[in-house]
Amino acid sequence: MLTNNLKIKLKNIPLGRLGQPQDVASLLAFLASNDADYITGSTFFVDGRLLWNYQQQ
């Protein structure tokens, strides 16, 4: 069961859920693949778009 505090925080995450280890692992697998061989000097946020939609509580 979700606490009220967690429900409020989830409203700020456009994807509506907390991140899971698999979310980060998927990005790492992509970056380690040949499909990412032209990517340099980038920052990737694995946050369900929280930073884009973040509002101070």
PDB file of N, CA and C in Angstrom:
ATOM      1  N   MET A   1       0.844  -1.180   0.000  1.00  0.00           N
ATOM      2  CA  MET A   1       0.000   0.000   0.000  1.00  0.00           C
ATOM      3  C   MET A   1       0.891   1.247   0.000  1.00  0.00           C
ATOM      4  N   LEU A   2       0.537   2.210  -0.808  1.00  0.00           N
ATOM      5  CA  LEU A   2       1.331   3.428  -0.926  1.00  0.00           C
ATOM      6  C   LEU A   2       0.985   4.412   0.189  1.00  0.00           C
ATOM      7  N   THR A   3       2.023   5.029   0.717  1.00  0.00           N
ATOM      8  CA  THR A   3       1.792   6.073   1.707  1.00  0.00           C
ATOM      9  C   THR A   3       1.326   7.339   0.997  1.00  0.00           C
ATOM     10  N   ASN A   4       0.705   8.223   1.738  1.00  0.00           N
ATOM     11  CA  ASN A   4       0.221   9.470   1.165  1.00  0.00           C
ATOM     12  C   ASN A   4       1.385  10.286   0.591  1.00  0.00           C
ATOM     13  N   ASN A   5       2.518  10.307   1.293  1.00  0.00           N
ATOM     14  CA  ASN A   5       3.697  11.035   0.827  1.00  0.00           C
ATOM     15  C   ASN A   5       4.186  10.484  -0.507  1.00  0.00           C
ATOM     16  N   LEU A   6       4.203   9.173  -0.651  1.00  0.00           N
ATOM     17  CA  LEU A   6       4.647   8.555  -1.900  1.00  0.00           C
ATOM     18  C   LEU A   6       3.657   8.844  -3.028  1.00  0.00           C
ATOM     19  N   LYS A   7       2.371   8.827  -2.735  1.00  0.00           N
ATOM     20  CA  LYS A   7       1.368   9.143  -3.756  1.00  0.00           C
ATOM     21  C   LYS A   7       1.569  10.553  -4.296  1.00  0.00           C
ATOM     22  N   ILE A   8       1.888  11.492  -3.419  1.00  0.00           N
ATOM     23  CA  ILE A   8       2.123  12.876  -3.837  1.00  0.00           C
ATOM     24  C   ILE A   8       3.343  12.945  -4.746  1.00  0.00           C
ATOM     25  N   LYS A   9       4.405  12.249  -4.376  1.00  0.00           N
ATOM     26  CA  LYS A   9       5.622  12.270  -5.192  1.00  0.00           C
ATOM     27  C   LYS A   9       5.398  11.612  -6.547  1.00  0.00           C
ATOM     28  N   LEU A  10       4.623  10.546  -6.585  1.00  0.00           N
ATOM     29  CA  LEU A  10       4.359   9.864  -7.851  1.00  0.00           C
ATOM     30  C   LEU A  10       3.588  10.756  -8.823  1.00  0.00           C
ATOM     31  N   LYS A  11       2.822  11.691  -8.303  1.00  0.00           N
ATOM     32  CA  LYS A  11       2.087  12.613  -9.177  1.00  0.00           C
ATOM     33  C   LYS A  11       3.040  13.509  -9.972  1.00  0.00           C
ATOM     34  N   ASN A  12       4.260  13.717  -9.471  1.00  0.00           N
ATOM     35  CA  ASN A  12       5.260  14.524 -10.169  1.00  0.00           C
ATOM     36  C   ASN A  12       6.020  13.741 -11.224  1.00  0.00           C
ATOM     37  N   ILE A  13       5.882  12.428 -11.251  1.00  0.00           N
ATOM     38  CA  ILE A  13       6.580  11.598 -12.224  1.00  0.00           C
ATOM     39  C   ILE A  13       5.606  11.295 -13.360  1.00  0.00           C
ATOM     40  N   PRO A  14       5.826  11.884 -14.536  1.00  0.00           N
ATOM     41  CA  PRO A  14       4.885  11.674 -15.641  1.00  0.00           C
ATOM     42  C   PRO A  14       4.628  10.201 -15.971  1.00  0.00           C
ATOM     43  N   LEU A  15       5.613   9.333 -15.793  1.00  0.00           N
ATOM     44  CA  LEU A  15       5.375   7.917 -16.072  1.00  0.00           C
ATOM     45  C   LEU A  15       4.593   7.232 -14.953  1.00  0.00           C
ATOM     46  N   GLY A  16       4.425   7.916 -13.817  1.00  0.00           N
ATOM     47  CA  GLY A  16       3.546   7.430 -12.754  1.00  0.00           C
ATOM     48  C   GLY A  16       4.064   6.269 -11.939  1.00  0.00           C
ATOM     49  N   ARG A  17       5.357   6.041 -11.960  1.00  0.00           N
ATOM     50  CA  ARG A  17       5.921   4.941 -11.151  1.00  0.00           C
ATOM     51  C   ARG A  17       7.345   5.270 -10.771  1.00  0.00           C
ATOM     52  N   LEU A  18       7.838   4.580  -9.761  1.00  0.00           N
ATOM     53  CA  LEU A  18       9.234   4.713  -9.375  1.00  0.00           C
ATOM     54  C   LEU A  18      10.102   3.918 -10.341  1.00  0.00           C
ATOM     55  N   GLY A  19      11.315   4.372 -10.511  1.00  0.00           N
ATOM     56  CA  GLY A  19      12.246   3.656 -11.360  1.00  0.00           C
ATOM     57  C   GLY A  19      12.645   2.322 -10.765  1.00  0.00           C
ATOM     58  N   GLN A  20      12.976   1.401 -11.634  1.00  0.00           N
ATOM     59  CA  GLN A  20      13.410   0.069 -11.233  1.00  0.00           C
ATOM     60  C   GLN A  20      14.830  -0.164 -11.737  1.00  0.00           C
ATOM     61  N   PRO A  21      15.568  -1.067 -11.112  1.00  0.00           N
ATOM     62  CA  PRO A  21      16.924  -1.356 -11.585  1.00  0.00           C
ATOM     63  C   PRO A  21      16.965  -1.705 -13.079  1.00  0.00           C
ATOM     64  N   GLN A  22      15.948  -2.362 -13.584  1.00  0.00           N
ATOM     65  CA  GLN A  22      15.910  -2.741 -14.996  1.00  0.00           C
ATOM     66  C   GLN A  22      15.896  -1.514 -15.901  1.00  0.00           C
ATOM     67  N   ASP A  23      15.343  -0.396 -15.431  1.00  0.00           N
ATOM     68  CA  ASP A  23      15.329   0.834 -16.231  1.00  0.00           C
ATOM     69  C   ASP A  23      16.753   1.316 -16.498  1.00  0.00           C
ATOM     70  N   VAL A  24      17.590   1.276 -15.496  1.00  0.00           N
ATOM     71  CA  VAL A  24      18.987   1.683 -15.650  1.00  0.00           C
ATOM     72  C   VAL A  24      19.751   0.629 -16.448  1.00  0.00           C
ATOM     73  N   ALA A  25      19.481  -0.636 -16.163  1.00  0.00           N
ATOM     74  CA  ALA A  25      20.176  -1.720 -16.870  1.00  0.00           C
ATOM     75  C   ALA A  25      19.899  -1.666 -18.370  1.00  0.00           C
ATOM     76  N   SER A  26      18.690  -1.303 -18.744  1.00  0.00           N
ATOM     77  CA  SER A  26      18.356  -1.214 -20.171  1.00  0.00           C
ATOM     78  C   SER A  26      19.155  -0.113 -20.865  1.00  0.00           C
ATOM     79  N   LEU A  27      19.297   1.021 -20.194  1.00  0.00           N
ATOM     80  CA  LEU A  27      20.110   2.098 -20.763  1.00  0.00           C
ATOM     81  C   LEU A  27      21.565   1.663 -20.884  1.00  0.00           C
ATOM     82  N   LEU A  28      22.091   1.021 -19.851  1.00  0.00           N
ATOM     83  CA  LEU A  28      23.482   0.574 -19.897  1.00  0.00           C
ATOM     84  C   LEU A  28      23.713  -0.444 -21.002  1.00  0.00           C
ATOM     85  N   ALA A  29      22.758  -1.335 -21.193  1.00  0.00           N
ATOM     86  CA  ALA A  29      22.891  -2.328 -22.268  1.00  0.00           C
ATOM     87  C   ALA A  29      22.917  -1.640 -23.626  1.00  0.00           C
ATOM     88  N   PHE A  30      22.069  -0.633 -23.798  1.00  0.00           N
ATOM     89  CA  PHE A  30      22.078   0.113 -25.051  1.00  0.00           C
ATOM     90  C   PHE A  30      23.402   0.831 -25.251  1.00  0.00           C
ATOM     91  N   LEU A  31      23.880   1.519 -24.210  1.00  0.00           N
ATOM     92  CA  LEU A  31      25.129   2.274 -24.339  1.00  0.00           C
ATOM     93  C   LEU A  31      26.332   1.367 -24.610  1.00  0.00           C
ATOM     94  N   ALA A  32      26.263   0.140 -24.152  1.00  0.00           N
ATOM     95  CA  ALA A  32      27.354  -0.806 -24.380  1.00  0.00           C
ATOM     96  C   ALA A  32      27.257  -1.491 -25.745  1.00  0.00           C
ATOM     97  N   SER A  33      26.157  -1.259 -26.438  1.00  0.00           N
ATOM     98  CA  SER A  33      25.955  -1.919 -27.730  1.00  0.00           C
ATOM     99  C   SER A  33      26.537  -1.091 -28.877  1.00  0.00           C
ATOM    100  N   ASN A  34      26.627  -1.715 -30.029  1.00  0.00           N
ATOM    101  CA  ASN A  34      27.091  -1.015 -31.231  1.00  0.00           C
ATOM    102  C   ASN A  34      26.116   0.064 -31.678  1.00  0.00           C
ATOM    103  N   ASP A  35      24.859  -0.025 -31.270  1.00  0.00           N
ATOM    104  CA  ASP A  35      23.862   0.995 -31.637  1.00  0.00           C
ATOM    105  C   ASP A  35      24.189   2.354 -31.044  1.00  0.00           C
ATOM    106  N   ALA A  36      25.003   2.388 -30.005  1.00  0.00           N
ATOM    107  CA  ALA A  36      25.339   3.644 -29.346  1.00  0.00           C
ATOM    108  C   ALA A  36      26.762   4.102 -29.650  1.00  0.00           C
ATOM    109  N   ASP A  37      27.370   3.552 -30.679  1.00  0.00           N
ATOM    110  CA  ASP A  37      28.785   3.843 -30.925  1.00  0.00           C
ATOM    111  C   ASP A  37      29.065   5.275 -31.371  1.00  0.00           C
ATOM    112  N   TYR A  38      28.041   6.057 -31.706  1.00  0.00           N
ATOM    113  CA  TYR A  38      28.267   7.435 -32.133  1.00  0.00           C
ATOM    114  C   TYR A  38      27.854   8.440 -31.043  1.00  0.00           C
ATOM    115  N   ILE A  39      27.483   7.948 -29.888  1.00  0.00           N
ATOM    116  CA  ILE A  39      27.079   8.814 -28.776  1.00  0.00           C
ATOM    117  C   ILE A  39      28.316   9.159 -27.959  1.00  0.00           C
ATOM    118  N   THR A  40      28.549  10.459 -27.767  1.00  0.00           N
ATOM    119  CA  THR A  40      29.675  10.920 -26.953  1.00  0.00           C
ATOM    120  C   THR A  40      29.229  12.085 -26.083  1.00  0.00           C
ATOM    121  N   GLY A  41      29.815  12.197 -24.913  1.00  0.00           N
ATOM    122  CA  GLY A  41      29.603  13.349 -24.045  1.00  0.00           C
ATOM    123  C   GLY A  41      28.153  13.660 -23.744  1.00  0.00           C
ATOM    124  N   SER A  42      27.353  12.670 -23.459  1.00  0.00           N
ATOM    125  CA  SER A  42      25.931  12.874 -23.207  1.00  0.00           C
ATOM    126  C   SER A  42      25.584  12.563 -21.761  1.00  0.00           C
ATOM    127  N   THR A  43      24.530  13.189 -21.297  1.00  0.00           N
ATOM    128  CA  THR A  43      23.976  12.900 -19.980  1.00  0.00           C
ATOM    129  C   THR A  43      22.597  12.313 -20.180  1.00  0.00           C
ATOM    130  N   PHE A  44      22.344  11.204 -19.561  1.00  0.00           N
ATOM    131  CA  PHE A  44      21.050  10.536 -19.670  1.00  0.00           C
ATOM    132  C   PHE A  44      20.386  10.520 -18.300  1.00  0.00           C
ATOM    133  N   PHE A  45      19.148  10.937 -18.268  1.00  0.00           N
ATOM    134  CA  PHE A  45      18.377  10.918 -17.030  1.00  0.00           C
ATOM    135  C   PHE A  45      17.401   9.751 -17.102  1.00  0.00           C
ATOM    136  N   VAL A  46      17.518   8.855 -16.142  1.00  0.00           N
ATOM    137  CA  VAL A  46      16.615   7.708 -16.065  1.00  0.00           C
ATOM    138  C   VAL A  46      15.721   7.971 -14.853  1.00  0.00           C
ATOM    139  N   ASP A  47      14.736   8.840 -15.062  1.00  0.00           N
ATOM    140  CA  ASP A  47      13.937   9.315 -13.927  1.00  0.00           C
ATOM    141  C   ASP A  47      12.445   9.406 -14.230  1.00  0.00           C
ATOM    142  N   GLY A  48      11.999   8.780 -15.303  1.00  0.00           N
ATOM    143  CA  GLY A  48      10.583   8.832 -15.644  1.00  0.00           C
ATOM    144  C   GLY A  48      10.098  10.223 -15.991  1.00  0.00           C
ATOM    145  N   ARG A  49      11.050  11.079 -16.334  1.00  0.00           N
ATOM    146  CA  ARG A  49      10.834  12.482 -16.694  1.00  0.00           C
ATOM    147  C   ARG A  49      10.517  13.353 -15.470  1.00  0.00           C
ATOM    148  N   LEU A  50      10.940  12.909 -14.300  1.00  0.00           N
ATOM    149  CA  LEU A  50      10.716  13.664 -13.066  1.00  0.00           C
ATOM    150  C   LEU A  50      11.332  15.054 -13.137  1.00  0.00           C
ATOM    151  N   LEU A  51      12.579  15.175 -13.589  1.00  0.00           N
ATOM    152  CA  LEU A  51      13.226  16.487 -13.610  1.00  0.00           C
ATOM    153  C   LEU A  51      12.489  17.469 -14.503  1.00  0.00           C
ATOM    154  N   TRP A  52      11.888  16.986 -15.564  1.00  0.00           N
ATOM    155  CA  TRP A  52      11.148  17.854 -16.474  1.00  0.00           C
ATOM    156  C   TRP A  52       9.901  18.413 -15.802  1.00  0.00           C
ATOM    157  N   ASN A  53       9.279  17.616 -14.955  1.00  0.00           N
ATOM    158  CA  ASN A  53       7.991  17.965 -14.370  1.00  0.00           C
ATOM    159  C   ASN A  53       8.073  18.268 -12.878  1.00  0.00           C
ATOM    160  N   TYR A  54       9.275  18.361 -12.314  1.00  0.00           N
ATOM    161  CA  TYR A  54       9.442  18.456 -10.865  1.00  0.00           C
ATOM    162  C   TYR A  54       8.849  19.741 -10.303  1.00  0.00           C
ATOM    163  N   GLN A  55       8.128  19.596  -9.228  1.00  0.00           N
ATOM    164  CA  GLN A  55       7.578  20.733  -8.488  1.00  0.00           C
ATOM    165  C   GLN A  55       7.981  20.570  -7.025  1.00  0.00           C
ATOM    166  N   GLN A  56       8.437  21.643  -6.422  1.00  0.00           N
ATOM    167  CA  GLN A  56       8.806  21.588  -5.008  1.00  0.00           C
ATOM    168  C   GLN A  56       7.597  21.205  -4.172  1.00  0.00           C
ATOM    169  N   GLN A  57       7.825  20.355  -3.199  1.00  0.00           N
ATOM    170  CA  GLN A  57       6.741  19.938  -2.295  1.00  0.00           C
ATOM    171  C   GLN A  57       6.662  20.861  -1.106  1.00  0.00           C
TER     172      GLN A  57
END
